[in-house]
PDB file of C-alpha atoms in Angstrom:
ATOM      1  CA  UNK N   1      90.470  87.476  73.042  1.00 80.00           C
ATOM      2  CA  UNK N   2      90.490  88.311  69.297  1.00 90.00           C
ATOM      3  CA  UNK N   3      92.333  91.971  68.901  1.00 96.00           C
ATOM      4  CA  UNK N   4      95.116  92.780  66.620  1.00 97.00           C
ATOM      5  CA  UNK N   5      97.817  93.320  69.770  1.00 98.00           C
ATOM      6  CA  UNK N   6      97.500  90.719  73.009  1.00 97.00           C
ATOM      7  CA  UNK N   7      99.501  92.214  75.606  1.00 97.00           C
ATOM      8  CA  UNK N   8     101.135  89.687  78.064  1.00 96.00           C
ATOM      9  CA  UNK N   9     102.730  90.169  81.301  1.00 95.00           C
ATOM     10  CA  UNK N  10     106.623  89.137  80.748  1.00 95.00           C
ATOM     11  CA  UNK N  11     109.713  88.353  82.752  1.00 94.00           C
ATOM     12  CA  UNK N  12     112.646  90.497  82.714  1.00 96.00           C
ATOM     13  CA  UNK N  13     114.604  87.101  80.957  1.00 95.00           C
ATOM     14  CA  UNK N  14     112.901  85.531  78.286  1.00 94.00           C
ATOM     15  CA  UNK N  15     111.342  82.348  80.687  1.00 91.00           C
ATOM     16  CA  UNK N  16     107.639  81.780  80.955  1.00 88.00           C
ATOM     17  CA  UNK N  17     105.790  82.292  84.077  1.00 84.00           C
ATOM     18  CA  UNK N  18     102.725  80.202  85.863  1.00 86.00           C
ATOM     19  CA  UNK N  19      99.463  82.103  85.203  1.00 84.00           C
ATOM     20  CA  UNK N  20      98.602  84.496  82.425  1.00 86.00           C
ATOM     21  CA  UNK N  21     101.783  83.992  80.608  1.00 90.00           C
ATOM     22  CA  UNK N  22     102.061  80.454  80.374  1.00 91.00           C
ATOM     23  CA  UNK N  23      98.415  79.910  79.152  1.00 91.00           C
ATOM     24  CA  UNK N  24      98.899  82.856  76.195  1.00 92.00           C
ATOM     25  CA  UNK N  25     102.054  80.594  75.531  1.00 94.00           C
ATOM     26  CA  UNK N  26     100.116  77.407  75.588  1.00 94.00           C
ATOM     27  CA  UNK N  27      97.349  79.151  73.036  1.00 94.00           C
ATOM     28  CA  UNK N  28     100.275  80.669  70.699  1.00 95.00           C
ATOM     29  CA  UNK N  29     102.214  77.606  70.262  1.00 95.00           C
ATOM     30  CA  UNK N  30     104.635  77.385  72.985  1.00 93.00           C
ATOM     31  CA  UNK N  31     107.520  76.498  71.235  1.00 95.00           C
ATOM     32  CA  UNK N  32     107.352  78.964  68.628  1.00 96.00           C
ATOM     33  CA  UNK N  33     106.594  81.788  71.317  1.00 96.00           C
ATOM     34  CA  UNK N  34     109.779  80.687  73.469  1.00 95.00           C
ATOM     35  CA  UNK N  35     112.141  81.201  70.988  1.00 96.00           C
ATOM     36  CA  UNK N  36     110.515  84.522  69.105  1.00 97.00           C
ATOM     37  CA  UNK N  37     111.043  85.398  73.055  1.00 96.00           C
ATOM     38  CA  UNK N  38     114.377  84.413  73.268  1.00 96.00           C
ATOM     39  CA  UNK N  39     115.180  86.748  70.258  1.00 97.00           C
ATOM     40  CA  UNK N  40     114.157  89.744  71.717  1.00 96.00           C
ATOM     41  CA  UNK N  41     116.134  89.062  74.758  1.00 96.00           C
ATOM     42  CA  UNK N  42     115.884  90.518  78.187  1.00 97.00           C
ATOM     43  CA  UNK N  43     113.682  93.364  78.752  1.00 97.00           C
ATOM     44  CA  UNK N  44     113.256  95.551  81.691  1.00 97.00           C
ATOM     45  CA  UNK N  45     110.833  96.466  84.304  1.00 97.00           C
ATOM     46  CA  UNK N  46     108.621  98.563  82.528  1.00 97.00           C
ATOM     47  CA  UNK N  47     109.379  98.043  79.297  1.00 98.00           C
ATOM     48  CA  UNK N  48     108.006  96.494  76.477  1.00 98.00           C
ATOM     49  CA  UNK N  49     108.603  94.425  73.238  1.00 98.00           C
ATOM     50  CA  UNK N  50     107.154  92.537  70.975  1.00 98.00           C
ATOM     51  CA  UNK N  51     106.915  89.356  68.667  1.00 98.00           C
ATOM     52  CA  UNK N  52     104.429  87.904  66.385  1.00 97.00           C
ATOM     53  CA  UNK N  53     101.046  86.020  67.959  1.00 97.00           C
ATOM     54  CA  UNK N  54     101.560  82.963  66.446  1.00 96.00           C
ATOM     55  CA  UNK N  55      98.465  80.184  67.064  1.00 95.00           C
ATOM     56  CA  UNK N  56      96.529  83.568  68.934  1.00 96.00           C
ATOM     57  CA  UNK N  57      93.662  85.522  66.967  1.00 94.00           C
ATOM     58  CA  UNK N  58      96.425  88.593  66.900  1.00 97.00           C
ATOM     59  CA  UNK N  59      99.258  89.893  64.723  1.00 97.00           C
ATOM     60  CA  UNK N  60     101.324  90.970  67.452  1.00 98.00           C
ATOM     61  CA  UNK N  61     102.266  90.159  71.591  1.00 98.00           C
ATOM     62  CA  UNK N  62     103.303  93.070  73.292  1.00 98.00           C
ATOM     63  CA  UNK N  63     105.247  91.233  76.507  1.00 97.00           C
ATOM     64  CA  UNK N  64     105.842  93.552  79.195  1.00 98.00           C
ATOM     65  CA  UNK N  65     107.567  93.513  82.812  1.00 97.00           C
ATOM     66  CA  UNK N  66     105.687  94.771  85.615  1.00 96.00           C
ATOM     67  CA  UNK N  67     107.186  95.848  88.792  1.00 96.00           C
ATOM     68  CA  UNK N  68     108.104  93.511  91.608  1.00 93.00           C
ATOM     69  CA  UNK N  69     105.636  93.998  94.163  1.00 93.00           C
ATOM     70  CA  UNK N  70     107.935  95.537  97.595  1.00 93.00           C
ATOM     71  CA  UNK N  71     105.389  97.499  99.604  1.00 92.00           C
ATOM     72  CA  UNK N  72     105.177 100.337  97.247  1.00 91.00           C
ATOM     73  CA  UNK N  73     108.035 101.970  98.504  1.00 91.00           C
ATOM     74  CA  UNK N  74     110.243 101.099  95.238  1.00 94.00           C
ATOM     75  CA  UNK N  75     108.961 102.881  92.654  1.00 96.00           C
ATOM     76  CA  UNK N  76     106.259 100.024  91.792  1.00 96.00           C
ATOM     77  CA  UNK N  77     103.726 102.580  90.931  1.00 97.00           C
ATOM     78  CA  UNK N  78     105.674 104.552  88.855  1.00 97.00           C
ATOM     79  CA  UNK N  79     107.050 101.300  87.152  1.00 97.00           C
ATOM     80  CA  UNK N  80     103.403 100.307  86.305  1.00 97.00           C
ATOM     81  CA  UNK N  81     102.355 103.846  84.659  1.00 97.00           C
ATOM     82  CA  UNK N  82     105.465 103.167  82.520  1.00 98.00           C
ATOM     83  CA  UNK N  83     104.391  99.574  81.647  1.00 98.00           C
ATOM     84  CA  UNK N  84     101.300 100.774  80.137  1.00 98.00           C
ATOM     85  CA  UNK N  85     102.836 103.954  78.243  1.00 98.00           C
ATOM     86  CA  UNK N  86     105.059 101.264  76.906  1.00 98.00           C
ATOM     87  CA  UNK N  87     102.279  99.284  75.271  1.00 98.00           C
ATOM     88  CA  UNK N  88     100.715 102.237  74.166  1.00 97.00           C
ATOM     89  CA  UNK N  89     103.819 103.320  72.443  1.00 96.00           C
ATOM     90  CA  UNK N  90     104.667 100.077  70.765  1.00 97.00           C
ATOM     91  CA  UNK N  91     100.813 100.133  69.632  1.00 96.00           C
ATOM     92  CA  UNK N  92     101.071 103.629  67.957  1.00 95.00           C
ATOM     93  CA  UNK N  93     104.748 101.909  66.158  1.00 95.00           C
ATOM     94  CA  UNK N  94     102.712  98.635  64.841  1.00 96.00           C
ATOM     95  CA  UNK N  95      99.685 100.601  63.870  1.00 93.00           C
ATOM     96  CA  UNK N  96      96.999  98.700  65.146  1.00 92.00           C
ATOM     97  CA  UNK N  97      93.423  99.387  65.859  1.00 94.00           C
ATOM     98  CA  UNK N  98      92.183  97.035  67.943  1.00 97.00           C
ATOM     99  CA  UNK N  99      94.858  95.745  71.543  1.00 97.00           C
ATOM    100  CA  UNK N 100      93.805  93.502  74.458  1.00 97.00           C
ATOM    101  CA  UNK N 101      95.370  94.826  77.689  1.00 96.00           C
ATOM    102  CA  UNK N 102      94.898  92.734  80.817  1.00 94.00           C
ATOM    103  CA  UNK N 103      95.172  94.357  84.388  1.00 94.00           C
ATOM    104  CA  UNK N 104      98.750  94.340  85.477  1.00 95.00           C
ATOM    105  CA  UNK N 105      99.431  93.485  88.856  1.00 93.00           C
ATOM    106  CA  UNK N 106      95.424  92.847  89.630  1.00 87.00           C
ATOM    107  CA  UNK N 107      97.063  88.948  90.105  1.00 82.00           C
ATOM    108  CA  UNK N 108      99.285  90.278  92.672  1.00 80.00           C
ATOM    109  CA  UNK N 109      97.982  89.542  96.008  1.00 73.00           C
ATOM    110  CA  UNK N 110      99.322  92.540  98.012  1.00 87.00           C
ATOM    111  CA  UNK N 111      99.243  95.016  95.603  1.00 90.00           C
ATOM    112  CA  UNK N 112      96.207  97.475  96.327  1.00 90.00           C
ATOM    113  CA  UNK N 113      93.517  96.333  93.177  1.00 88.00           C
ATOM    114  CA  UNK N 114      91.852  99.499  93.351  1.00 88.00           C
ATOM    115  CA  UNK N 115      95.418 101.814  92.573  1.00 92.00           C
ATOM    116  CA  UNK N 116      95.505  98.506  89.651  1.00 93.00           C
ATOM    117  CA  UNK N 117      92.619  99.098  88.150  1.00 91.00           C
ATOM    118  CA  UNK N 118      93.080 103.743  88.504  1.00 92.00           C
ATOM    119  CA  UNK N 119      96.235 103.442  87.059  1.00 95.00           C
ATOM    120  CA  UNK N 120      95.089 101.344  83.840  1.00 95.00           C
ATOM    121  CA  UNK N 121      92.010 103.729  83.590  1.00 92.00           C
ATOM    122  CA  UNK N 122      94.321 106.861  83.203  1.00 93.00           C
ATOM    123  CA  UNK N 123      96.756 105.599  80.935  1.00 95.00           C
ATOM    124  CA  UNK N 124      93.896 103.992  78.787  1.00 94.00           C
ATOM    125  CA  UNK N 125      92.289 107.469  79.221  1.00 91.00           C
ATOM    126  CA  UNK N 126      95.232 109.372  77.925  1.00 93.00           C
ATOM    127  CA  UNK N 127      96.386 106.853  75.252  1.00 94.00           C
ATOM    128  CA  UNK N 128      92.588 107.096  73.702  1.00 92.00           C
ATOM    129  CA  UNK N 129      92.686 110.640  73.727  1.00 91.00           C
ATOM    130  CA  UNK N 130      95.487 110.475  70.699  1.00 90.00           C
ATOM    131  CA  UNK N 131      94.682 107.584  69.139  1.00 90.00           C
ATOM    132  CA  UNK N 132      91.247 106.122  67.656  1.00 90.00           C
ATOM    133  CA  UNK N 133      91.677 102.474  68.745  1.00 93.00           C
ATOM    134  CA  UNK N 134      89.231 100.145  70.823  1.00 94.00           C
ATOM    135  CA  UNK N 135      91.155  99.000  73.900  1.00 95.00           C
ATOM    136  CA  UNK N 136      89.456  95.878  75.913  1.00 94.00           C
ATOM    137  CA  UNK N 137      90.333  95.874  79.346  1.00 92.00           C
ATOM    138  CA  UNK N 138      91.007  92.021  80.418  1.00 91.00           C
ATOM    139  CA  UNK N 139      90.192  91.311  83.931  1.00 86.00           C
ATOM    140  CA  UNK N 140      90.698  87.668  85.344  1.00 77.00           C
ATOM    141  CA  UNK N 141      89.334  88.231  88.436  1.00 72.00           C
ATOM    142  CA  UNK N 142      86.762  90.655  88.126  1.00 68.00           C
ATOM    143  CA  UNK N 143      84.965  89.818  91.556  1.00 66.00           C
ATOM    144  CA  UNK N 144      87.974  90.969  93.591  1.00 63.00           C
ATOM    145  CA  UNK N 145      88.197  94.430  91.736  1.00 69.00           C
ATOM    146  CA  UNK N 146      85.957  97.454  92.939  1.00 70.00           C
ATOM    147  CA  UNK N 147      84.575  99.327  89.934  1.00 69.00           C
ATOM    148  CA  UNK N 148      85.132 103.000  90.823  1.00 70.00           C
ATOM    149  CA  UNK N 149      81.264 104.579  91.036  1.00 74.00           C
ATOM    150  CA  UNK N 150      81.843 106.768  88.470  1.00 73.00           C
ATOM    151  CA  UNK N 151      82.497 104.724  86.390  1.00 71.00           C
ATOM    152  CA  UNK N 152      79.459 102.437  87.218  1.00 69.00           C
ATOM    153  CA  UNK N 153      77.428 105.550  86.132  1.00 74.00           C
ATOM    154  CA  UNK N 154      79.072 105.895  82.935  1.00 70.00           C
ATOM    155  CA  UNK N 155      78.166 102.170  82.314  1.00 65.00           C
ATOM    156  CA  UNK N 156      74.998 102.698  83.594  1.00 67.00           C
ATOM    157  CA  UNK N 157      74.354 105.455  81.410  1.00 69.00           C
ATOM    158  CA  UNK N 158      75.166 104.136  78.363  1.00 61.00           C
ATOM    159  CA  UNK N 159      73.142 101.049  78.518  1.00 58.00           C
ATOM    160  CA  UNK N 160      70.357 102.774  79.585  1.00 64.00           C
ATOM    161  CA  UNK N 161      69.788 101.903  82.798  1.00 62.00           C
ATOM    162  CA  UNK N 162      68.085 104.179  85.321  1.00 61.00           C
ATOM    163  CA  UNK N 163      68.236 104.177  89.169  1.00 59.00           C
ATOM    164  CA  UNK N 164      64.963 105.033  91.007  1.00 52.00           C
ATOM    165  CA  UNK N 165      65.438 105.898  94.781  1.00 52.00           C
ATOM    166  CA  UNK N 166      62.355 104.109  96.417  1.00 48.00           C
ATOM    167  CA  UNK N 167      61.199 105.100  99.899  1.00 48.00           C
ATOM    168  CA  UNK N 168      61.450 102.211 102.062  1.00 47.00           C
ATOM    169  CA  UNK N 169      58.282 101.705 103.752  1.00 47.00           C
ATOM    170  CA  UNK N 170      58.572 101.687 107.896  1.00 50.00           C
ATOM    171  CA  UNK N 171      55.865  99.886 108.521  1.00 52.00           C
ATOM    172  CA  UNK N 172      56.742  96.963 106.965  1.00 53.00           C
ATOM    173  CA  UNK N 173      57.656  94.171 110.015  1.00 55.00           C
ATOM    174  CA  UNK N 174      60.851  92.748 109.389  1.00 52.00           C
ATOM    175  CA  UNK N 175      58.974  89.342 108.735  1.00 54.00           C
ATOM    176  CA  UNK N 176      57.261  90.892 105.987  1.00 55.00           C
ATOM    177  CA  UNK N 177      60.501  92.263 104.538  1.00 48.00           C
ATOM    178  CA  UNK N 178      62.282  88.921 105.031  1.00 49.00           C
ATOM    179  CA  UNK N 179      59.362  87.138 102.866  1.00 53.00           C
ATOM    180  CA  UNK N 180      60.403  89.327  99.559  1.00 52.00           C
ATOM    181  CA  UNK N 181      63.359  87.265  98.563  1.00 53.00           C
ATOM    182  CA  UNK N 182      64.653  87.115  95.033  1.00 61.00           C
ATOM    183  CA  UNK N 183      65.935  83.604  92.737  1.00 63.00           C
ATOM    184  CA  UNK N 184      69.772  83.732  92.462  1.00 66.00           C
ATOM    185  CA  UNK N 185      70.530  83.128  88.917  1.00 68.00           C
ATOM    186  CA  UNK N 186      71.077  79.570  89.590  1.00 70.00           C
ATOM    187  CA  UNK N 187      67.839  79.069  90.632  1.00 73.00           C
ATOM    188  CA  UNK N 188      66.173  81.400  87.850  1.00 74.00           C
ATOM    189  CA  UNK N 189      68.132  79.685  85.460  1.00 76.00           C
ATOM    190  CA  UNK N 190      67.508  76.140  86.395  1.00 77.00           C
ATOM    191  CA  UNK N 191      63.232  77.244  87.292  1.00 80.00           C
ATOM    192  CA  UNK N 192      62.917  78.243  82.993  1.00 81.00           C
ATOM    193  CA  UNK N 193      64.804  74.913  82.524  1.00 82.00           C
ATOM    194  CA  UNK N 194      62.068  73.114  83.982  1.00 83.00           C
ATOM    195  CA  UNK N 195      59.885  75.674  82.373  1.00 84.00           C
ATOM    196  CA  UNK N 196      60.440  75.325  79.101  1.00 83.00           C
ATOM    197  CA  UNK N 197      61.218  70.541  79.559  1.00 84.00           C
ATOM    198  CA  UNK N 198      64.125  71.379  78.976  1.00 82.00           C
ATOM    199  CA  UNK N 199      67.630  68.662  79.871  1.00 79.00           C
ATOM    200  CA  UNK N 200      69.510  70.364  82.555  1.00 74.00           C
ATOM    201  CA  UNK N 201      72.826  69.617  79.773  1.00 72.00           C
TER     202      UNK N 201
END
């Protein structure tokens, strides 16, 4: 991601984590991100801080701690609403106009991915109505996330894209519906490959 802010999931001590956080640590210069870490010192759950990007296409990380998954009976969703008003508030502070956010706790395998994914939409929603700043969502795992279906409609609206209801015929057998079968991509893809004499490479 290229944004002026790269927000990065953090610990409450200033370690580095498997996942997300080790590999924006690998990209910034791990070293150098340790130590600006080790500066700031602890931070807790829900909060936020920040240091400079280093080796990333960014000024700033924003590191913040989300909750410790427990059920949901500790607070966890509260705790995330706070991370992201954190972020939101240190972006105001450094001014920016461009932050990457990724989805907190979407890499969390209990936590529900759908009350993820509404709680980032509100706080995005409410941080965009004060500020004039492009915000870019960062999912890892997109294909375990279900898109809300209004929100599919706002996407689908503003590229254009128009649903037509078409009666499906009953008097089709279902052999006759079985034979009208579509390419996967792979299979579209590697057809114009062929095409066009092209090297699979």
């Amino acid at each position: 991601m290229k944004a002026d802010i790269i927000v990065s999931p953090a610990n409450t001590k200033p370690i580095c984590s498997p996942g997300l956080e080790m590999e924006l640590y690998a990209a910034a210069g791990a070293d150098r991100m340790l130590d600006a870490r080790r500066e700031v010192g602890s931070i807790p759950v829900g909060q936020a801080a920040y240091t400079n990007a280093f080796g990333l296409k960014a000024d700033y990380v924003i590191h913040v701690v989300p909750p410790i998954w427990k059920g949901g009976d500790d607070n966890e969703f509260e705790q995330l609403h706070q991370c992201y008003q954190s972020i939101f508030s240190m972006a105001r502070q450094l001014n920016c106009t461009s932050i990457a956010v990724p989805l907190l706790m979407s890499d969390v395998y209990l936590f529900p991915k759908r009350k993820a994914l509404d709680i980032a939409m509100s706080e995005i929603n409410h941080f965009l109505r004060e500020k004039d700043i492009m915000v870019d969502l960062v999912v890892c795992n997109v294909e375990e996330i279900e898109l809300p279906q209004e929100l599919i409609t706002r996407i689908d609206e503003v590229l254009g894209i128009q649903k037509v209801n078409q009666p499906v015929s009953v008097h089709k057998t279902i052999d006759e519906v079985l034979e009208v079968q579509t390419e996967s991509f792979g299979e579209r893809l590697f057809r114009l490959i062929d095409e066009k004499h092209y090297t699979d490479v």
